[in-house]
Tab-separated table of C-alpha atoms (C1' of nucleotides) in Angstrom:
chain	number	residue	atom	x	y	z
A	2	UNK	CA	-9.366	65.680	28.580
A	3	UNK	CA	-6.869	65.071	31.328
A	4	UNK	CA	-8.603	64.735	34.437
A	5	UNK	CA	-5.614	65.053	36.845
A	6	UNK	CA	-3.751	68.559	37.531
A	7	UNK	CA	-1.445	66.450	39.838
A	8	UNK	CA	2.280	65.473	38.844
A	9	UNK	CA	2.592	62.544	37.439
A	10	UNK	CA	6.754	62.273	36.573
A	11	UNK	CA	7.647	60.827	33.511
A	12	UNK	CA	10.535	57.672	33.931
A	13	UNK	CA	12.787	60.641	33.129
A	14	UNK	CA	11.743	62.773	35.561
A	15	UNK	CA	12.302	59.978	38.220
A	16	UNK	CA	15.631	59.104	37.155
A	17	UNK	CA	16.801	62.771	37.820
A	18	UNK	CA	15.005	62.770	40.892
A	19	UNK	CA	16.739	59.404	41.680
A	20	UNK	CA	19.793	60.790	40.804
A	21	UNK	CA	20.569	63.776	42.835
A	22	UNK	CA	18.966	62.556	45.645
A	23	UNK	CA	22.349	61.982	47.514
A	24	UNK	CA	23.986	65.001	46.013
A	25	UNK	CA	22.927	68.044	43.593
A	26	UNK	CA	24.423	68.392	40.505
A	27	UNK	CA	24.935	70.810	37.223
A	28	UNK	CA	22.151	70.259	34.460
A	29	UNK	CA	25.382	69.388	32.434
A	30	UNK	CA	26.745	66.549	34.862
A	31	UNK	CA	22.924	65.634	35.220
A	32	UNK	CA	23.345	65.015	31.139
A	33	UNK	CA	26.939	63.419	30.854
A	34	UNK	CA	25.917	60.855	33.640
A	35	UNK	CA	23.187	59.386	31.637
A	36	UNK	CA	24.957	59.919	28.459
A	37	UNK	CA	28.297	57.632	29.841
A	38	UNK	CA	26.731	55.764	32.597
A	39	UNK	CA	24.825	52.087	32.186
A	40	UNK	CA	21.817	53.385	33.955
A	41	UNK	CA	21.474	55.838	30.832
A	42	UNK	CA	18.568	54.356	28.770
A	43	UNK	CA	16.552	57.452	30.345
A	44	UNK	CA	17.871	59.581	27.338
A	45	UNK	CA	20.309	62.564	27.547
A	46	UNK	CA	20.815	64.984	25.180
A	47	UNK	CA	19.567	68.758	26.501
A	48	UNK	CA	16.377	68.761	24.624
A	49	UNK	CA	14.931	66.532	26.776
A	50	UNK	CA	17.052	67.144	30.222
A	51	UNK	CA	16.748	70.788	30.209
A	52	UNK	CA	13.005	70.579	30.008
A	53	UNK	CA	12.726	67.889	32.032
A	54	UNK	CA	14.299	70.071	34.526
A	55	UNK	CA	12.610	72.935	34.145
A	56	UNK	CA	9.309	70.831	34.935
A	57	UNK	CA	10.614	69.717	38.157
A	58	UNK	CA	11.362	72.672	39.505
A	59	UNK	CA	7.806	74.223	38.176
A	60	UNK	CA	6.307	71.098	40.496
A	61	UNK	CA	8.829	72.003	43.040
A	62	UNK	CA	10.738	68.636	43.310
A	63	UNK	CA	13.900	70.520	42.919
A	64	UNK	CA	15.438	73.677	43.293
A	65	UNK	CA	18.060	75.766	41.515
A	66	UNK	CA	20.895	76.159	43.981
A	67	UNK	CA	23.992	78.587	43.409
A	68	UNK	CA	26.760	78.298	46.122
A	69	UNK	CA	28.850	80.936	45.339
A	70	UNK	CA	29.401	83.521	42.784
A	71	UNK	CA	32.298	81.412	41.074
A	72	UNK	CA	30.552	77.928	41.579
A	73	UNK	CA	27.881	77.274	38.396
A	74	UNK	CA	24.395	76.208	39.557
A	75	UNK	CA	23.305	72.995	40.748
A	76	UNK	CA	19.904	71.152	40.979
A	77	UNK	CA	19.113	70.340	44.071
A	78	UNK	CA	16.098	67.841	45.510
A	79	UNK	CA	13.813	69.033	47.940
A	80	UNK	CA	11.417	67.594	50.685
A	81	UNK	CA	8.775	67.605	48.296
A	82	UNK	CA	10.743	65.828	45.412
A	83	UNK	CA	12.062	63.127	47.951
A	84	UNK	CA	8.502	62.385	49.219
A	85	UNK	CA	7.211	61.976	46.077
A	86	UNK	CA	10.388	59.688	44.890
A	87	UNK	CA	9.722	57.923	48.125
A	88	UNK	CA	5.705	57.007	46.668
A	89	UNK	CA	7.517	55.419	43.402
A	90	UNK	CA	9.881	53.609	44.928
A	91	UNK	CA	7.437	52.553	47.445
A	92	UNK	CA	4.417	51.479	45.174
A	93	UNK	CA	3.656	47.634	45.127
A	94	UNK	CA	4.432	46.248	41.971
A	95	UNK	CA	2.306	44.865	39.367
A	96	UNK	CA	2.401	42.179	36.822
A	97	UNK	CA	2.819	43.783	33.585
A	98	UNK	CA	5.327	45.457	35.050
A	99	UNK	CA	7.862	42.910	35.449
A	100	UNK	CA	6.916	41.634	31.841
A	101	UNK	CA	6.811	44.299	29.746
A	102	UNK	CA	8.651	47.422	32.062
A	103	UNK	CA	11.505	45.715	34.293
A	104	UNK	CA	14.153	48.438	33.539
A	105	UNK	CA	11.646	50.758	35.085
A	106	UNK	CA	12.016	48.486	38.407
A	107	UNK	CA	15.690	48.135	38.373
A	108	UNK	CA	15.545	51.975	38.181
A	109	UNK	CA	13.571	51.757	41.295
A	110	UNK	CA	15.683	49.211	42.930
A	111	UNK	CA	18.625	50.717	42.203
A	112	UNK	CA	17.379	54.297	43.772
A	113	UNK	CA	16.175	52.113	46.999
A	114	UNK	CA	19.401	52.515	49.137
A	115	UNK	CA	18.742	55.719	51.852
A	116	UNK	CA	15.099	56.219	50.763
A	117	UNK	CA	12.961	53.537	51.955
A	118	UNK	CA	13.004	51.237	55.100
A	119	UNK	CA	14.804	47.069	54.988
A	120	UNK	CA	11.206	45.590	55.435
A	121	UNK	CA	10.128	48.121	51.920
A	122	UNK	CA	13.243	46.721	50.195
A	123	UNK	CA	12.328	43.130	51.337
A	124	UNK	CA	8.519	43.380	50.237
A	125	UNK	CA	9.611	44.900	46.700
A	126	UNK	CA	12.497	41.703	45.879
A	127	UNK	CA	10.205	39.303	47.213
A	128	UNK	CA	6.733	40.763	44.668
A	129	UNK	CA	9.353	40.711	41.868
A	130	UNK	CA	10.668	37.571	42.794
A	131	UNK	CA	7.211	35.952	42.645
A	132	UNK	CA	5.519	37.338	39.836
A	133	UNK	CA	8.710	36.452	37.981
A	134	UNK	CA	8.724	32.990	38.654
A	135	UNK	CA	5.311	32.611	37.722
A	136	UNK	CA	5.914	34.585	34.659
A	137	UNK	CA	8.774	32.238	33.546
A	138	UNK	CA	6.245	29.063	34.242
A	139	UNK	CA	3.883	31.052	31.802
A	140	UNK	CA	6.992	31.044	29.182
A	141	UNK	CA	8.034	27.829	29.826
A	142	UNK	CA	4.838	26.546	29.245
A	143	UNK	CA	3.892	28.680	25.915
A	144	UNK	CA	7.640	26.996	24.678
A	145	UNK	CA	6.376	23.755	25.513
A	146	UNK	CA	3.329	24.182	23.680
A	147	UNK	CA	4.616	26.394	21.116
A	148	UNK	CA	8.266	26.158	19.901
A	149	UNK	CA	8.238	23.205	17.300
A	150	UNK	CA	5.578	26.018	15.352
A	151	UNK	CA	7.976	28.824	15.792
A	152	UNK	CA	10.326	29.891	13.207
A	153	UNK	CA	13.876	29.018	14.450
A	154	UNK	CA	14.693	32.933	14.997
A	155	UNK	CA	11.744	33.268	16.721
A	156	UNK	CA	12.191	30.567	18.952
A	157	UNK	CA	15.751	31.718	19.655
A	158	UNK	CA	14.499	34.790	20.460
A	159	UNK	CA	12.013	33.580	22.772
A	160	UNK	CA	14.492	31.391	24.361
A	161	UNK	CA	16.705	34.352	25.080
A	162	UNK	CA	13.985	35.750	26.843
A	163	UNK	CA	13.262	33.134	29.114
A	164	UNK	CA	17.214	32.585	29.960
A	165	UNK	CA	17.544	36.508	30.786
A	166	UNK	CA	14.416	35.838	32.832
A	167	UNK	CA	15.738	32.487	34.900
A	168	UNK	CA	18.993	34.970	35.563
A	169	UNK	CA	17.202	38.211	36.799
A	170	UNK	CA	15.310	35.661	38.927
A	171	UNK	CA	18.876	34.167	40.357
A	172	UNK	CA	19.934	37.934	40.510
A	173	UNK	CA	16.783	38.687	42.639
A	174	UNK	CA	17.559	36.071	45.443
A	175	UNK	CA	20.984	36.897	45.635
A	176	UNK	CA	20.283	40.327	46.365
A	177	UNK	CA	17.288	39.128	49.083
A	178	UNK	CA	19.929	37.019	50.255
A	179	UNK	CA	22.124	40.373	50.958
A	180	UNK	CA	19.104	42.871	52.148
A	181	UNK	CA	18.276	40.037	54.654
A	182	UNK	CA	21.646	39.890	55.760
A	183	UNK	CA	21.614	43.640	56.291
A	184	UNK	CA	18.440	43.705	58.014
A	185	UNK	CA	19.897	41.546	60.410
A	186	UNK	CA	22.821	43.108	61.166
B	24	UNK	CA	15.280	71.651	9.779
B	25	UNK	CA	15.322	67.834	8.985
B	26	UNK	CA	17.671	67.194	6.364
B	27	UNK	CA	15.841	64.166	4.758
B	28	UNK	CA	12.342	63.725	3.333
B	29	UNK	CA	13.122	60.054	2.827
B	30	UNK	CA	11.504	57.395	4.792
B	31	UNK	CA	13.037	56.874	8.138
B	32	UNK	CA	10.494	53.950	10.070
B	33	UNK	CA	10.567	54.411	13.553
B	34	UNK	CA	11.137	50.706	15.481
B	35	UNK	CA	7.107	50.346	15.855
B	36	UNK	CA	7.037	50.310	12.056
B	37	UNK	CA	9.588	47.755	11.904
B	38	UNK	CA	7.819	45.840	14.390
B	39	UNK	CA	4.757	46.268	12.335
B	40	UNK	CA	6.780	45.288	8.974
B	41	UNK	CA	8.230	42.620	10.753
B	42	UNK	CA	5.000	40.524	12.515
B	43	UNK	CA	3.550	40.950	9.071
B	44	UNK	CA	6.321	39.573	6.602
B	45	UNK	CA	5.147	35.946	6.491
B	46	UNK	CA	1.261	36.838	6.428
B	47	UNK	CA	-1.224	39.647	6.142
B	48	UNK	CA	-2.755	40.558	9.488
B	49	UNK	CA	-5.285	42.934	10.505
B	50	UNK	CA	-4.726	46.457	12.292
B	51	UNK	CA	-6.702	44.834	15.519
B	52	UNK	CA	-4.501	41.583	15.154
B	53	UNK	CA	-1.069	43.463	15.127
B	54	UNK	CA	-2.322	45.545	18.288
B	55	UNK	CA	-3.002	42.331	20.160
B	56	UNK	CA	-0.312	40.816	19.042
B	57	UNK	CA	1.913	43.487	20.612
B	58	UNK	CA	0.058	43.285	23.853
B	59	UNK	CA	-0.170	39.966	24.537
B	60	UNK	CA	3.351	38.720	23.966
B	61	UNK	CA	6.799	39.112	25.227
B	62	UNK	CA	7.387	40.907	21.612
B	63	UNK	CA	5.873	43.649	22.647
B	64	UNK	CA	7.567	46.397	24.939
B	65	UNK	CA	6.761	48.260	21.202
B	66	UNK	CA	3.494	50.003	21.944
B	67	UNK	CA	0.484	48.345	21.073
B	68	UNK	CA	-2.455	51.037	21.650
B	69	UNK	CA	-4.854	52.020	18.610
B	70	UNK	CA	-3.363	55.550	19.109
B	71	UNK	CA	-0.037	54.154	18.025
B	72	UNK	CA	-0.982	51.155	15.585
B	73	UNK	CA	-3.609	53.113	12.996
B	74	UNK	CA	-1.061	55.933	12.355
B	75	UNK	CA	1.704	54.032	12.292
B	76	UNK	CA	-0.254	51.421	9.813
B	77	UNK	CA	-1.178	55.189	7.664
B	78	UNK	CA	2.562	56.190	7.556
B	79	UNK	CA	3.493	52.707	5.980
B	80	UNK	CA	0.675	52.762	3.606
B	81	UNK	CA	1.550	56.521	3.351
B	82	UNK	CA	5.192	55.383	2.130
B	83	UNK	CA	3.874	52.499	0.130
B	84	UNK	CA	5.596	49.912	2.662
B	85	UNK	CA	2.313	48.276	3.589
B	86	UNK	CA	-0.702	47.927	1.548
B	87	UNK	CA	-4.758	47.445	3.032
B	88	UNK	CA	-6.161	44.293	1.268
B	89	UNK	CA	-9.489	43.326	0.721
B	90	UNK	CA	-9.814	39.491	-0.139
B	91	UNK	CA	-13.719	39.250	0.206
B	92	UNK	CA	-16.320	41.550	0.853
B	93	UNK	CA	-17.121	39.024	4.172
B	94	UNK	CA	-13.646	39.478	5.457
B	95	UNK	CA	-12.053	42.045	6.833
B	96	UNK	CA	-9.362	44.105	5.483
B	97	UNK	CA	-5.735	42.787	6.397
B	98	UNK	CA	-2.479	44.762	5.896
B	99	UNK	CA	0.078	43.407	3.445
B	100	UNK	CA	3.740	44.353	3.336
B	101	UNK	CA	4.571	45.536	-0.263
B	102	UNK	CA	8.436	44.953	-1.966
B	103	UNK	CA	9.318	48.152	-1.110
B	104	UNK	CA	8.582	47.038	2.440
B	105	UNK	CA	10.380	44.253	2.362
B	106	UNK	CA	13.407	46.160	0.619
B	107	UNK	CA	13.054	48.287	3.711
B	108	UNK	CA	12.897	45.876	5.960
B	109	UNK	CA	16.204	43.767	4.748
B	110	UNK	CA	17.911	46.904	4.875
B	111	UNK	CA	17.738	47.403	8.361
B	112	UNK	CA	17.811	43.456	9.156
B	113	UNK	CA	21.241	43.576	7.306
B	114	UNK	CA	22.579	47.178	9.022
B	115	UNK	CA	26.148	46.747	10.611
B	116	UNK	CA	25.435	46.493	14.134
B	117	UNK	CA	26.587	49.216	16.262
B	118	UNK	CA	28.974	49.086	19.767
B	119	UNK	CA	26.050	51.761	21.528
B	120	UNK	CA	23.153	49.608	20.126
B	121	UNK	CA	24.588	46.918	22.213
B	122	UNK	CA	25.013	49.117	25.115
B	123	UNK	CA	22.006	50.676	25.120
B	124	UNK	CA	19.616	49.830	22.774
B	125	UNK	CA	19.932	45.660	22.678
B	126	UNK	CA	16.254	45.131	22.721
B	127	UNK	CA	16.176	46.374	19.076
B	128	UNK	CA	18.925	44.054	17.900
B	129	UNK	CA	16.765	40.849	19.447
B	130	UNK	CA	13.947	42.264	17.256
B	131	UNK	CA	16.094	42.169	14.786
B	132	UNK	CA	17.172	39.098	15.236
B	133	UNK	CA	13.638	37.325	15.877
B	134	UNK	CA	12.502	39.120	11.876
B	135	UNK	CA	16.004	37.916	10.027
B	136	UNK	CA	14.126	34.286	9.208
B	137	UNK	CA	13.749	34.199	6.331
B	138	UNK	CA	14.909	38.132	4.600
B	139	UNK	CA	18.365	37.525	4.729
B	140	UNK	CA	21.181	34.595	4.018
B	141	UNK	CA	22.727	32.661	6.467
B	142	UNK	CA	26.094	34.444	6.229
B	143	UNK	CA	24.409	37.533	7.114
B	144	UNK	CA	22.747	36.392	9.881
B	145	UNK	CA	25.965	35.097	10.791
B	146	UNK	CA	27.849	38.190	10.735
B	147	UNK	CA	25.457	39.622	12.943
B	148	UNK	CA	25.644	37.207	15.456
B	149	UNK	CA	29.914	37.162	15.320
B	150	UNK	CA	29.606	40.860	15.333
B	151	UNK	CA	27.178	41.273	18.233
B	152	UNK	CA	29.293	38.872	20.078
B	153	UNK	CA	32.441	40.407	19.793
B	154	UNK	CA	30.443	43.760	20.726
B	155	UNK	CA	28.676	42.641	23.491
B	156	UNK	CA	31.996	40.338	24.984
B	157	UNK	CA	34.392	43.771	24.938
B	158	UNK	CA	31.362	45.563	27.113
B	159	UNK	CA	31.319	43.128	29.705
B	160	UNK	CA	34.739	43.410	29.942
B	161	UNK	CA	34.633	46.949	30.316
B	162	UNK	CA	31.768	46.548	32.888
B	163	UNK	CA	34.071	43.731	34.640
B	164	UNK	CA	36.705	46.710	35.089
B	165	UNK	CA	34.721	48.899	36.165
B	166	UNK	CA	33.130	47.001	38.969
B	167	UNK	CA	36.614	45.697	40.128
B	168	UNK	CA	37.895	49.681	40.539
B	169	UNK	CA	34.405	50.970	41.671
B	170	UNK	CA	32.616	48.678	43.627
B	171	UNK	CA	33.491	49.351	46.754
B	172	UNK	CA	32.505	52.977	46.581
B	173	UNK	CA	28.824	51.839	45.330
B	174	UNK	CA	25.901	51.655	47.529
B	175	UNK	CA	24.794	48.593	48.003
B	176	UNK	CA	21.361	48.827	45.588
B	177	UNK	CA	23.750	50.316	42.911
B	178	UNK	CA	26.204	47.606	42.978
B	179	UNK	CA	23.452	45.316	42.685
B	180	UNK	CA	21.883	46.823	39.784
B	181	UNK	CA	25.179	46.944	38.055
B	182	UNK	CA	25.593	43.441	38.938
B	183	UNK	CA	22.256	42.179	37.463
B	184	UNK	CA	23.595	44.113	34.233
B	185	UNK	CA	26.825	42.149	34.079
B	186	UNK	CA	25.104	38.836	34.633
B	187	UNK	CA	22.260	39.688	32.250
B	188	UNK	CA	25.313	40.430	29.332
B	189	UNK	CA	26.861	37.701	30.052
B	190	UNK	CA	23.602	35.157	29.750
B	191	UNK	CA	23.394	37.270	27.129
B	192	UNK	CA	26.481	36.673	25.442
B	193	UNK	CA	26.142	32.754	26.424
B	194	UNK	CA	22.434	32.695	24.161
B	195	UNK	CA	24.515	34.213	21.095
B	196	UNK	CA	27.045	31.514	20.947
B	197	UNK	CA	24.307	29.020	21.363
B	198	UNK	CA	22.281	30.605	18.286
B	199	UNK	CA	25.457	30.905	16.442
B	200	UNK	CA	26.362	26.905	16.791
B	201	UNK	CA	22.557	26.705	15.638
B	202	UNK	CA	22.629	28.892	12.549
B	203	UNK	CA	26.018	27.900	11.366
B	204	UNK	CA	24.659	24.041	11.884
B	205	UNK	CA	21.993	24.760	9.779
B	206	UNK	CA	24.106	26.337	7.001
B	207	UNK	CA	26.353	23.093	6.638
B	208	UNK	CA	23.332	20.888	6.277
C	20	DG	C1'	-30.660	41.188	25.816
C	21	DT	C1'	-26.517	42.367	27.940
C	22	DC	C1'	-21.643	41.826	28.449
C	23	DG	C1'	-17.329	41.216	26.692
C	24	DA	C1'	-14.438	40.911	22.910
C	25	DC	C1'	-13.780	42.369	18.145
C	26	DA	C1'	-12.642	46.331	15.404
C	27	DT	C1'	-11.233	50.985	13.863
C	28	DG	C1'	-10.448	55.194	14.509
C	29	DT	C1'	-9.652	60.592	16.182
C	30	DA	C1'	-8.200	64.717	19.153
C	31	DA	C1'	-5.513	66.900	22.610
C	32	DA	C1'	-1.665	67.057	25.245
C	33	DT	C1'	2.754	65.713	26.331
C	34	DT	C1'	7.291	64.014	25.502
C	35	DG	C1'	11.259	63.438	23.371
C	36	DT	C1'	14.376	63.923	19.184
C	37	DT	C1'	17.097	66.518	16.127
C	38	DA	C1'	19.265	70.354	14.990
C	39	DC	C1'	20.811	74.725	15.925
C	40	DA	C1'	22.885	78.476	18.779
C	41	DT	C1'	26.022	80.552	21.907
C	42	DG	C1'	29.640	81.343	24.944
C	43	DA	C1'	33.209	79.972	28.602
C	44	DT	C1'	37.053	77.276	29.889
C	45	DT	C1'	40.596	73.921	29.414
C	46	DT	C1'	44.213	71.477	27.085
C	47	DA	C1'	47.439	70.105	23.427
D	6	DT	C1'	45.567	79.476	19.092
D	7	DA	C1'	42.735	75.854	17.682
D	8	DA	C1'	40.123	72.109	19.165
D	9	DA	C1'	37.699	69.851	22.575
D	10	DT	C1'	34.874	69.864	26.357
D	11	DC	C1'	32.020	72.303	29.601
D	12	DA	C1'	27.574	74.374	29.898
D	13	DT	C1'	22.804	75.883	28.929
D	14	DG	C1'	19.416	76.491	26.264
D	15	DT	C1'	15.482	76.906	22.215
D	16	DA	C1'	12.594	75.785	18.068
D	17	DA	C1'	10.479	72.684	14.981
D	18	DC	C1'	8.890	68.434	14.485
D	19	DA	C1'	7.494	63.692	15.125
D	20	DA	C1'	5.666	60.219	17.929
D	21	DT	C1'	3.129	58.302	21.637
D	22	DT	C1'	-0.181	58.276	25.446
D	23	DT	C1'	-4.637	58.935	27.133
D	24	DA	C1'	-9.120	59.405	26.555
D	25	DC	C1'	-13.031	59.367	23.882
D	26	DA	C1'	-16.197	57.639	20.223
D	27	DT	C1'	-18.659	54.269	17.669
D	28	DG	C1'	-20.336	50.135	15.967
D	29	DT	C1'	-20.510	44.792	15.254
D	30	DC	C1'	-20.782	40.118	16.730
D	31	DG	C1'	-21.035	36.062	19.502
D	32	DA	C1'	-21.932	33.850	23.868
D	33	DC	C1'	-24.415	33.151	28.031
DNA sequence: GTCGACATGTAAATTGTTACATGATTTA
DNA sequence: TAAATCATGTAACAATTTACATGTCGAC
């Protein structure tokens, strides 16, 4: 048995949420933006968009808004679905996060802008930052240990992933480098 | 109505066919296995692993094997397993698998050992490449039109992206000097 | 002799995929 | 006027998550 009758948003749910938190859109736009757009992992097609709307307006994080007769329907956020996008994107982050979910945190990142405060933003680079680092030591040190044992595909493959990881972690202090700067300002 | 009744693995029963190609391993070592390293963004969880271990038995791509009445049954991949598995090894890579679903080509990648010939392998590398190199260029555009109308967080998501193709794109010619080495020898 | 890890599973609920359906509007 | 795109949906199915259940074995 469940034993929560609270939302609890799937990824997909968020990235909608995310989405037309600046501006409402059509269902269809809603779609075709994932569909064309990089941030469109968080799958389109209207068997899952559709729904997924339909839940967030049953939990009330968005509304159906019509502007005019002649204007189609648009989904807009409201104060409850912006609150409740603020708790994601506001929720420390944990370790298994960065190593097995980090598109979910670029997500959040990338949703950051208007919704939370500099010192939020700051706090969030600088947990990923760290548990990064020490995740790439843990690597490093398992491809020490490990890599004359590994199958040469494997070991590529494992190499890859520490490389992408050494660049996300330049990426990351770059971008502190900028949201400091702002701050600042 | 599905239009098959053929066998169509999902990527957790490739992952599955994959870790066990070399040697037999048992339901509770293939679940670790996919929780404890970087392998495994592909669901470990005994609600995942037992059916999906039925389904391959159920399709005759993995057989249980009993070696002694002291040890525990392990799970064997079968030839028609293998046959399954070197099909999808030796699949044409597609440009929207790069875009969007790259973390299937690395596994992949990391299972092509020792299924398929060097030219093969090659061919997959050349072709992801070539892929992979005409989507950063389209990324490149886009950021030079677009960026200045980006939030700040946005950009910088879409920046991580470009640098994470391109480190990307650097690891595949690396691997490619290393396999095509290895074929001259 | 209890705790944690080993080990294998099932049931319910939820999600997402695939395929189908339908109609309006735009463009070549 | 035919094709493509805009636009919204549903139904059937497959897969996964979450939670529960149960039992063994070794270490401390």
């Amino acid at each position: 048995m469940k034993q929560d009758n609270f939302i609890n948003p799937t990824l997909l749910d968020y990235a909608i949420l995310g989405l037309i938190q600046n501006q409402p859109l059509s269902g269809y736009r809603i779609r075709k933006t994932f569909e064309e757009t990089a941030l469109g992992n968080y799958s389109s097609s209207p068997g899952s968009i559709y729904p997924a709307l339909k839940r967030l307006q049953k939990y009330e994080l968005v509304e159906k808004i019509k502007l005019s007769a002649s204007v189609k329907s648009q989904f807009q956020i409201t104060q409850n679905g912006i609150q409740i996008l603020q708790i994601w994107l506001s929720k420390p982050i944990e370790k298994m996060e960065v190593e097995k979910r980090i598109h979910e945190l670029f997500l959040r990142f990338a949703f950051m802008d208007n919704l939370i405060n500099n010192k939020r933003k700051i706090i969030f680079l600088k947990s990923f930052r760290d548990f990064l680092s020490s995740y790439i030591g843990e690597l490093q040190e398992y491809h020490g240990n490990e890599s004359d044992n590994m199958p040469l595909h494997g070991r590529l493959a494992f190499e890859h992933g520490i490389e992408s990881s050494k660049t996300t972690l330049k990426w990351i202090k770059k971008a502190l480098l900028q949201i400091t700067k702002n701050e600042i300002k």
